[in-house]
């Protein structure tokens, strides 16, 4: 069941989203050759304001074997999502494709956002992958209308991705705000005009995840990390967005 937020709650989410965007920008800048992924989890704790907290830390989704043990998800190369920074032994290298993904609890409400970057020197192939994924996110946001359907977003994302990249269909966006995962699910593929309606006040995390290779995924033994089945690279961009009378409002923008 979709739980629309009030105008006041959306303003609180916007403030939290701004704080989250600033943290992710600093984390992306910190992703340099020679930096240990584990150290990023330490750094993010120092970036969070005392009155806020990391929404993923100690969160245990239904079916998960244990609470999530990191303050931020850092997924590197063949890892698509939910890489556990606090347990990683990886040291970033030139050319690594890195996704930083985090939820922030601010004044009792949660925002969720992610971005993918290339450490050091990139390539045309990696740049195109990231550009396409980000453009798909924006296409999905642009497709939002009051009382539109989830399928409008899904279809716009799928159309922008096209046929040159895979879509990991098992991994989808979701409602967010009162908890990390709420209704509705927001797939990255679909048909316009289908799926649940989105009343004004709905807040969702839209997050296309695309790859260079196979669209199948592997669940890691750590209970959280999803990897590409063929060790190919992927990208992941995410914004928390509110449905307003004029369309989608991004709540996790840098301001």
CSV table of N, CA and C in Angstrom, one decimal, residues 25-173:
chain,number,residue,atom,x,y,z
A,25,UNK,N,28.6,13.2,-2.7
A,25,UNK,CA,29.6,14.0,-3.5
A,25,UNK,C,31.0,13.9,-2.8
A,26,UNK,N,31.1,14.0,-1.5
A,26,UNK,CA,32.3,13.9,-0.8
A,26,UNK,C,32.9,12.5,-0.9
A,27,UNK,N,32.0,11.5,-0.8
A,27,UNK,CA,32.5,10.1,-0.9
A,27,UNK,C,33.0,9.8,-2.3
A,28,UNK,N,32.3,10.3,-3.3
A,28,UNK,CA,32.8,10.1,-4.7
A,28,UNK,C,34.2,10.8,-4.9
A,29,UNK,N,34.4,11.9,-4.3
A,29,UNK,CA,35.7,12.6,-4.4
A,29,UNK,C,36.7,11.8,-3.7
A,30,UNK,N,36.3,11.1,-2.6
A,30,UNK,CA,37.3,10.3,-1.8
A,30,UNK,C,37.7,9.0,-2.5
A,31,UNK,N,37.0,8.6,-3.5
A,31,UNK,CA,37.3,7.4,-4.3
A,31,UNK,C,38.5,7.6,-5.2
A,32,UNK,N,39.7,7.4,-4.6
A,32,UNK,CA,40.9,7.6,-5.4
A,32,UNK,C,41.8,6.4,-5.3
A,33,UNK,N,42.7,6.2,-6.3
A,33,UNK,CA,43.6,5.0,-6.3
A,33,UNK,C,44.3,5.0,-4.9
A,34,UNK,N,44.4,3.8,-4.4
A,34,UNK,CA,45.1,3.6,-3.1
A,34,UNK,C,44.2,3.7,-1.9
A,35,UNK,N,42.9,4.1,-2.0
A,35,UNK,CA,42.0,4.2,-0.9
A,35,UNK,C,41.4,2.9,-0.6
A,36,UNK,N,41.4,2.4,0.6
A,36,UNK,CA,40.7,1.2,1.0
A,36,UNK,C,39.2,1.4,1.1
A,37,UNK,N,38.5,0.5,0.5
A,37,UNK,CA,37.0,0.6,0.5
A,37,UNK,C,36.5,0.6,2.0
A,38,UNK,N,37.2,-0.1,2.8
A,38,UNK,CA,36.8,-0.2,4.2
A,38,UNK,C,36.9,1.2,4.9
A,39,UNK,N,37.9,2.0,4.4
A,39,UNK,CA,38.1,3.3,5.0
A,39,UNK,C,36.9,4.3,4.6
A,40,UNK,N,36.3,4.0,3.5
A,40,UNK,CA,35.1,4.9,3.1
A,40,UNK,C,34.0,4.7,4.1
A,41,UNK,N,33.8,3.6,4.7
A,41,UNK,CA,32.8,3.4,5.7
A,41,UNK,C,33.1,4.2,6.9
A,42,UNK,N,34.4,4.3,7.2
A,42,UNK,CA,34.9,5.1,8.4
A,42,UNK,C,34.6,6.6,8.1
A,43,UNK,N,35.0,7.0,6.9
A,43,UNK,CA,34.9,8.4,6.5
A,43,UNK,C,33.4,8.9,6.5
A,44,UNK,N,32.5,8.0,6.0
A,44,UNK,CA,31.1,8.5,5.9
A,44,UNK,C,30.5,8.7,7.3
A,45,UNK,N,31.0,7.9,8.3
A,45,UNK,CA,30.5,8.2,9.7
A,45,UNK,C,30.8,9.6,10.2
A,46,UNK,N,32.0,10.0,9.7
A,46,UNK,CA,32.4,11.4,10.1
A,46,UNK,C,31.7,12.5,9.4
A,47,UNK,N,31.1,12.1,8.2
A,47,UNK,CA,30.4,13.1,7.4
A,47,UNK,C,28.9,13.3,7.9
A,48,UNK,N,28.4,12.4,8.6
A,48,UNK,CA,26.9,12.4,9.0
A,48,UNK,C,26.8,13.3,10.2
A,49,UNK,N,25.8,14.3,10.1
A,49,UNK,CA,25.6,15.2,11.2
A,49,UNK,C,25.1,14.4,12.4
A,50,UNK,N,25.4,14.9,13.6
A,50,UNK,CA,25.0,14.2,14.8
A,50,UNK,C,23.5,13.9,15.0
A,51,UNK,N,22.7,14.7,14.4
A,51,UNK,CA,21.3,14.5,14.5
A,51,UNK,C,20.7,13.5,13.5
A,52,UNK,N,21.6,13.1,12.5
A,52,UNK,CA,21.2,12.2,11.5
A,52,UNK,C,21.8,10.8,11.7
A,53,UNK,N,21.4,9.9,10.9
A,53,UNK,CA,22.1,8.5,11.0
A,53,UNK,C,22.0,7.8,9.6
A,54,UNK,N,22.8,6.8,9.4
A,54,UNK,CA,22.9,6.0,8.2
A,54,UNK,C,21.7,5.0,8.2
A,55,UNK,N,20.8,5.1,7.3
A,55,UNK,CA,19.5,4.4,7.3
A,55,UNK,C,19.8,2.9,7.1
A,56,UNK,N,20.8,2.5,6.3
A,56,UNK,CA,21.1,1.1,6.0
A,56,UNK,C,21.7,0.4,7.2
A,57,UNK,N,22.5,1.1,8.0
A,57,UNK,CA,23.3,0.4,9.0
A,57,UNK,C,22.3,-0.3,10.0
A,58,UNK,N,22.5,-1.6,10.2
A,58,UNK,CA,21.7,-2.4,11.1
A,58,UNK,C,20.3,-2.7,10.6
A,59,UNK,N,20.0,-2.2,9.3
A,59,UNK,CA,18.7,-2.5,8.7
A,59,UNK,C,18.7,-4.0,8.2
A,60,UNK,N,17.7,-4.7,8.5
A,60,UNK,CA,17.6,-6.1,8.0
A,60,UNK,C,16.3,-6.3,7.2
A,61,UNK,N,16.4,-6.3,5.9
A,61,UNK,CA,15.2,-6.5,5.0
A,61,UNK,C,14.7,-7.9,5.3
A,62,UNK,N,13.4,-8.1,4.9
A,62,UNK,CA,12.8,-9.4,5.0
A,62,UNK,C,13.6,-10.4,4.1
A,63,UNK,N,14.0,-11.5,4.7
A,63,UNK,CA,14.7,-12.6,4.1
A,63,UNK,C,16.2,-12.4,4.2
A,64,UNK,N,16.7,-11.3,4.7
A,64,UNK,CA,18.2,-11.1,4.8
A,64,UNK,C,18.7,-11.9,6.0
A,65,UNK,N,19.9,-12.5,5.9
A,65,UNK,CA,20.4,-13.4,7.0
A,65,UNK,C,20.8,-12.6,8.2
A,66,UNK,N,21.1,-11.3,8.1
A,66,UNK,CA,21.6,-10.6,9.2
A,66,UNK,C,21.4,-9.1,9.0
A,67,UNK,N,21.5,-8.2,10.0
A,67,UNK,CA,21.4,-6.8,9.7
A,67,UNK,C,22.6,-6.3,8.9
A,68,UNK,N,22.3,-5.3,8.1
A,68,UNK,CA,23.4,-4.8,7.2
A,68,UNK,C,24.5,-4.1,8.0
A,69,UNK,N,25.7,-4.5,7.8
A,69,UNK,CA,26.8,-4.1,8.8
A,69,UNK,C,27.6,-2.9,8.4
A,70,UNK,N,27.2,-2.1,7.4
A,70,UNK,CA,28.0,-1.0,6.9
A,70,UNK,C,27.1,0.3,6.8
A,71,UNK,N,27.7,1.4,7.0
A,71,UNK,CA,27.0,2.7,6.9
A,71,UNK,C,26.7,3.1,5.5
A,72,UNK,N,27.5,2.6,4.5
A,72,UNK,CA,27.3,2.9,3.1
A,72,UNK,C,27.6,1.7,2.3
A,73,UNK,N,26.9,1.5,1.2
A,73,UNK,CA,27.1,0.5,0.2
A,73,UNK,C,28.2,1.0,-0.8
A,74,UNK,N,29.2,0.2,-1.0
A,74,UNK,CA,30.3,0.5,-2.0
A,74,UNK,C,30.4,-0.7,-2.8
A,75,UNK,N,30.1,-0.6,-4.1
A,75,UNK,CA,30.1,-1.8,-5.0
A,75,UNK,C,31.1,-1.5,-6.1
A,76,UNK,N,32.0,-2.4,-6.3
A,76,UNK,CA,33.2,-2.2,-7.2
A,76,UNK,C,33.2,-3.2,-8.3
A,77,UNK,N,33.3,-2.7,-9.5
A,77,UNK,CA,33.5,-3.5,-10.7
A,77,UNK,C,32.3,-4.5,-11.0
A,78,UNK,N,32.5,-5.8,-10.7
A,78,UNK,CA,31.4,-6.8,-10.9
A,78,UNK,C,30.3,-6.7,-9.9
A,79,UNK,N,30.5,-6.0,-8.8
A,79,UNK,CA,29.4,-5.8,-7.8
A,79,UNK,C,28.4,-4.8,-8.3
A,80,UNK,N,27.1,-5.2,-8.4
A,80,UNK,CA,26.1,-4.3,-8.9
A,80,UNK,C,25.6,-3.4,-7.8
A,81,UNK,N,25.2,-4.0,-6.7
A,81,UNK,CA,24.6,-3.2,-5.5
A,81,UNK,C,24.9,-3.9,-4.2
A,82,UNK,N,24.8,-3.1,-3.1
A,82,UNK,CA,24.8,-3.6,-1.7
A,82,UNK,C,26.2,-4.1,-1.3
A,83,UNK,N,27.3,-3.7,-2.0
A,83,UNK,CA,28.6,-4.1,-1.5
A,83,UNK,C,28.8,-3.6,-0.1
A,84,UNK,N,29.4,-4.5,0.8
A,84,UNK,CA,29.5,-4.1,2.2
A,84,UNK,C,30.9,-3.5,2.4
A,85,UNK,N,30.9,-2.1,2.5
A,85,UNK,CA,32.2,-1.4,2.6
A,85,UNK,C,33.0,-1.8,3.8
A,86,UNK,N,32.3,-2.0,5.0
A,86,UNK,CA,33.0,-2.3,6.2
A,86,UNK,C,33.7,-3.6,6.3
A,87,UNK,N,33.3,-4.5,5.3
A,87,UNK,CA,33.9,-5.8,5.3
A,87,UNK,C,34.8,-6.1,4.1
A,88,UNK,N,35.0,-5.0,3.3
A,88,UNK,CA,35.7,-5.2,2.0
A,88,UNK,C,37.2,-5.1,2.3
A,89,UNK,N,38.0,-6.0,1.5
A,89,UNK,CA,39.4,-5.9,1.6
A,89,UNK,C,40.0,-5.2,0.3
A,90,UNK,N,39.1,-4.7,-0.5
A,90,UNK,CA,39.6,-4.1,-1.8
A,90,UNK,C,40.2,-2.7,-1.6
A,91,UNK,N,41.3,-2.5,-2.2
A,91,UNK,CA,41.9,-1.1,-2.3
A,91,UNK,C,41.7,-0.6,-3.7
A,92,UNK,N,41.1,0.6,-3.8
A,92,UNK,CA,40.7,1.1,-5.1
A,92,UNK,C,41.9,1.3,-6.0
A,93,UNK,N,41.7,0.9,-7.3
A,93,UNK,CA,42.7,1.0,-8.3
A,93,UNK,C,42.3,1.9,-9.5
A,94,UNK,N,43.2,2.4,-10.2
A,94,UNK,CA,42.9,3.2,-11.4
A,94,UNK,C,42.0,2.5,-12.3
A,95,UNK,N,40.9,3.1,-12.7
A,95,UNK,CA,40.0,2.4,-13.6
A,95,UNK,C,38.8,1.6,-13.0
A,96,UNK,N,38.8,1.5,-11.7
A,96,UNK,CA,37.7,0.8,-11.0
A,96,UNK,C,36.4,1.6,-11.2
A,97,UNK,N,35.3,0.8,-11.4
A,97,UNK,CA,34.0,1.4,-11.5
A,97,UNK,C,33.4,1.2,-10.2
A,98,UNK,N,33.0,2.3,-9.5
A,98,UNK,CA,32.6,2.3,-8.1
A,98,UNK,C,31.2,2.9,-8.0
A,99,UNK,N,30.3,2.2,-7.3
A,99,UNK,CA,29.0,2.8,-6.9
A,99,UNK,C,29.0,3.1,-5.4
A,100,UNK,N,28.6,4.3,-5.0
A,100,UNK,CA,28.4,4.6,-3.6
A,100,UNK,C,26.9,4.8,-3.5
A,101,UNK,N,26.3,4.1,-2.5
A,101,UNK,CA,24.8,4.1,-2.4
A,101,UNK,C,24.6,4.2,-0.9
A,102,UNK,N,23.7,5.1,-0.5
A,102,UNK,CA,23.5,5.4,0.9
A,102,UNK,C,22.1,5.8,1.2
A,103,UNK,N,21.5,5.5,2.4
A,103,UNK,CA,20.3,6.1,2.9
A,103,UNK,C,20.6,6.9,4.1
A,104,UNK,N,19.9,8.0,4.2
A,104,UNK,CA,20.1,8.9,5.4
A,104,UNK,C,18.7,9.1,6.1
A,105,UNK,N,18.8,8.9,7.4
A,105,UNK,CA,17.6,9.2,8.3
A,105,UNK,C,17.7,10.6,8.9
A,106,UNK,N,16.8,11.4,8.5
A,106,UNK,CA,16.8,12.8,9.0
A,106,UNK,C,15.4,13.2,9.4
A,107,UNK,N,15.3,13.6,10.7
A,107,UNK,CA,14.0,13.9,11.3
A,107,UNK,C,13.0,12.9,11.1
A,108,UNK,N,13.4,11.6,11.2
A,108,UNK,CA,12.5,10.5,11.2
A,108,UNK,C,12.1,10.0,9.8
A,109,UNK,N,12.7,10.6,8.7
A,109,UNK,CA,12.4,10.2,7.4
A,109,UNK,C,13.6,9.9,6.6
A,110,UNK,N,13.5,9.0,5.6
A,110,UNK,CA,14.6,8.4,5.0
A,110,UNK,C,14.7,8.8,3.5
A,111,UNK,N,15.8,9.2,3.0
A,111,UNK,CA,16.1,9.4,1.6
A,111,UNK,C,17.2,8.4,1.2
A,112,UNK,N,17.2,8.1,-0.1
A,112,UNK,CA,18.1,7.0,-0.6
A,112,UNK,C,18.6,7.5,-2.0
A,113,UNK,N,19.9,7.4,-2.2
A,113,UNK,CA,20.5,7.8,-3.4
A,113,UNK,C,21.8,7.1,-3.7
A,114,UNK,N,22.2,7.1,-5.0
A,114,UNK,CA,23.4,6.4,-5.4
A,114,UNK,C,24.0,7.0,-6.7
A,115,UNK,N,25.3,6.9,-6.8
A,115,UNK,CA,25.9,7.3,-8.1
A,115,UNK,C,27.1,6.4,-8.3
A,116,UNK,N,27.5,6.3,-9.6
A,116,UNK,CA,28.6,5.5,-10.0
A,116,UNK,C,29.7,6.4,-10.6
A,117,UNK,N,30.9,6.1,-10.3
A,117,UNK,CA,32.0,6.9,-10.8
A,117,UNK,C,33.1,6.0,-11.2
A,118,UNK,N,34.1,6.5,-12.0
A,118,UNK,CA,35.3,5.7,-12.4
A,118,UNK,C,36.4,6.3,-11.7
A,119,UNK,N,37.2,5.5,-11.0
A,119,UNK,CA,38.4,6.0,-10.2
A,119,UNK,C,39.5,6.3,-11.2
A,120,UNK,N,40.1,7.4,-11.1
A,120,UNK,CA,41.2,7.8,-12.0
A,120,UNK,C,40.8,7.8,-13.5
A,121,UNK,N,41.6,7.2,-14.3
A,121,UNK,CA,41.4,7.2,-15.7
A,121,UNK,C,40.3,6.4,-16.2
A,122,UNK,N,39.4,6.9,-17.0
A,122,UNK,CA,38.2,6.1,-17.5
A,122,UNK,C,38.5,5.7,-19.0
A,123,UNK,N,37.5,5.1,-19.6
A,123,UNK,CA,37.5,4.8,-21.0
A,123,UNK,C,36.2,5.2,-21.6
A,124,UNK,N,36.2,5.3,-22.9
A,124,UNK,CA,34.9,5.6,-23.6
A,124,UNK,C,33.8,4.7,-23.3
A,125,UNK,N,34.1,3.4,-23.2
A,125,UNK,CA,33.1,2.4,-22.9
A,125,UNK,C,32.5,2.6,-21.5
A,126,UNK,N,33.3,2.9,-20.5
A,126,UNK,CA,32.9,3.1,-19.2
A,126,UNK,C,32.1,4.4,-19.1
A,127,UNK,N,32.5,5.4,-19.8
A,127,UNK,CA,31.8,6.7,-19.8
A,127,UNK,C,30.5,6.6,-20.4
A,128,UNK,N,30.3,5.8,-21.5
A,128,UNK,CA,29.0,5.6,-22.1
A,128,UNK,C,28.1,4.9,-21.2
A,129,UNK,N,28.6,3.9,-20.5
A,129,UNK,CA,27.8,3.1,-19.6
A,129,UNK,C,27.2,4.0,-18.5
A,130,UNK,N,28.1,4.8,-17.9
A,130,UNK,CA,27.6,5.7,-16.8
A,130,UNK,C,26.6,6.7,-17.4
A,131,UNK,N,27.0,7.3,-18.5
A,131,UNK,CA,26.1,8.3,-19.1
A,131,UNK,C,24.7,7.8,-19.4
A,132,UNK,N,24.7,6.6,-20.0
A,132,UNK,CA,23.4,6.0,-20.3
A,132,UNK,C,22.5,5.7,-19.1
A,133,UNK,N,23.2,5.2,-18.0
A,133,UNK,CA,22.5,4.9,-16.8
A,133,UNK,C,21.9,6.1,-16.2
A,134,UNK,N,22.7,7.2,-16.1
A,134,UNK,CA,22.2,8.4,-15.5
A,134,UNK,C,21.1,9.0,-16.4
A,135,UNK,N,21.2,9.0,-17.7
A,135,UNK,CA,20.2,9.5,-18.6
A,135,UNK,C,18.9,8.7,-18.4
A,136,UNK,N,19.0,7.4,-18.2
A,136,UNK,CA,17.8,6.6,-17.9
A,136,UNK,C,17.1,7.0,-16.7
A,137,UNK,N,17.9,7.3,-15.6
A,137,UNK,CA,17.3,7.8,-14.4
A,137,UNK,C,16.5,9.0,-14.6
A,138,UNK,N,17.1,10.0,-15.3
A,138,UNK,CA,16.4,11.3,-15.6
A,138,UNK,C,15.2,11.1,-16.5
A,139,UNK,N,15.3,10.1,-17.4
A,139,UNK,CA,14.1,9.9,-18.2
A,139,UNK,C,12.9,9.3,-17.4
A,140,UNK,N,13.3,8.5,-16.5
A,140,UNK,CA,12.2,7.9,-15.6
A,140,UNK,C,11.6,9.0,-14.7
A,141,UNK,N,12.4,9.9,-14.2
A,141,UNK,CA,11.9,11.0,-13.4
A,141,UNK,C,11.0,12.0,-14.3
A,142,UNK,N,11.5,12.2,-15.5
A,142,UNK,CA,10.7,13.1,-16.4
A,142,UNK,C,9.3,12.5,-16.8
A,143,UNK,N,9.2,11.2,-16.6
A,143,UNK,CA,7.9,10.5,-17.0
A,143,UNK,C,6.9,10.6,-15.9
A,144,UNK,N,7.2,11.1,-14.8
A,144,UNK,CA,6.3,11.2,-13.6
A,144,UNK,C,5.2,12.2,-13.9
A,145,UNK,N,4.0,11.8,-13.7
A,145,UNK,CA,2.9,12.8,-13.7
A,145,UNK,C,2.0,12.5,-12.5
A,146,UNK,N,1.2,13.4,-12.0
A,146,UNK,CA,0.3,13.1,-10.8
A,146,UNK,C,-0.7,12.1,-11.3
A,147,UNK,N,-0.9,11.1,-10.5
A,147,UNK,CA,-1.8,10.0,-10.8
A,147,UNK,C,-1.4,9.2,-12.0
A,148,UNK,N,-0.1,9.3,-12.4
A,148,UNK,CA,0.4,8.5,-13.5
A,148,UNK,C,0.7,7.1,-12.9
A,149,UNK,N,1.3,6.2,-13.7
A,149,UNK,CA,1.5,4.8,-13.3
A,149,UNK,C,3.0,4.6,-13.1
A,150,UNK,N,3.3,3.6,-12.3
A,150,UNK,CA,4.7,3.1,-12.2
A,150,UNK,C,5.2,2.7,-13.5
A,151,UNK,N,4.4,2.1,-14.3
A,151,UNK,CA,4.8,1.6,-15.7
A,151,UNK,C,5.3,2.8,-16.6
A,152,UNK,N,4.8,4.0,-16.4
A,152,UNK,CA,5.3,5.1,-17.1
A,152,UNK,C,6.7,5.4,-16.9
A,153,UNK,N,7.1,5.3,-15.6
A,153,UNK,CA,8.6,5.4,-15.3
A,153,UNK,C,9.4,4.3,-15.8
A,154,UNK,N,8.9,3.1,-15.6
A,154,UNK,CA,9.6,1.9,-16.0
A,154,UNK,C,9.8,1.9,-17.6
A,155,UNK,N,8.8,2.2,-18.3
A,155,UNK,CA,8.9,2.2,-19.8
A,155,UNK,C,9.9,3.3,-20.3
A,156,UNK,N,9.9,4.4,-19.6
A,156,UNK,CA,10.8,5.5,-20.0
A,156,UNK,C,12.3,5.1,-19.7
A,157,UNK,N,12.5,4.5,-18.6
A,157,UNK,CA,13.8,4.0,-18.3
A,157,UNK,C,14.3,2.9,-19.3
A,158,UNK,N,13.5,2.0,-19.6
A,158,UNK,CA,13.8,0.9,-20.5
A,158,UNK,C,14.1,1.5,-21.9
A,159,UNK,N,13.3,2.4,-22.4
A,159,UNK,CA,13.4,3.0,-23.7
A,159,UNK,C,14.8,3.7,-23.8
A,160,UNK,N,15.1,4.5,-22.7
A,160,UNK,CA,16.4,5.2,-22.8
A,160,UNK,C,17.6,4.3,-22.7
A,161,UNK,N,17.5,3.2,-22.0
A,161,UNK,CA,18.6,2.2,-21.9
A,161,UNK,C,18.9,1.6,-23.3
A,162,UNK,N,17.8,1.3,-24.0
A,162,UNK,CA,17.9,0.7,-25.3
A,162,UNK,C,18.4,-0.8,-25.3
A,163,UNK,N,19.0,-1.2,-26.4
A,163,UNK,CA,19.4,-2.6,-26.5
A,163,UNK,C,20.9,-2.8,-26.3
A,164,UNK,N,21.6,-1.8,-26.1
A,164,UNK,CA,23.1,-2.0,-26.0
A,164,UNK,C,23.5,-2.4,-24.6
A,165,UNK,N,22.6,-2.3,-23.6
A,165,UNK,CA,23.0,-2.6,-22.2
A,165,UNK,C,22.0,-3.6,-21.6
A,166,UNK,N,22.4,-4.4,-20.6
A,166,UNK,CA,21.5,-5.3,-19.9
A,166,UNK,C,20.8,-4.5,-18.8
A,167,UNK,N,19.6,-5.0,-18.5
A,167,UNK,CA,18.8,-4.5,-17.3
A,167,UNK,C,18.7,-5.7,-16.3
A,168,UNK,N,19.1,-5.4,-15.1
A,168,UNK,CA,19.1,-6.5,-14.1
A,168,UNK,C,17.7,-6.5,-13.5
A,169,UNK,N,16.8,-7.3,-14.0
A,169,UNK,CA,15.4,-7.3,-13.8
A,169,UNK,C,15.0,-7.7,-12.3
A,170,UNK,N,15.9,-8.4,-11.7
A,170,UNK,CA,15.6,-8.8,-10.3
A,170,UNK,C,15.8,-7.6,-9.3
A,171,UNK,N,16.4,-6.5,-9.8
A,171,UNK,CA,16.8,-5.4,-8.9
A,171,UNK,C,16.0,-4.2,-9.3
A,172,UNK,N,15.2,-3.7,-8.4
A,172,UNK,CA,14.2,-2.6,-8.7
A,172,UNK,C,14.2,-1.5,-7.7
A,173,UNK,N,13.6,-0.4,-8.1
A,173,UNK,CA,13.4,0.8,-7.2
A,173,UNK,C,12.3,0.5,-6.3
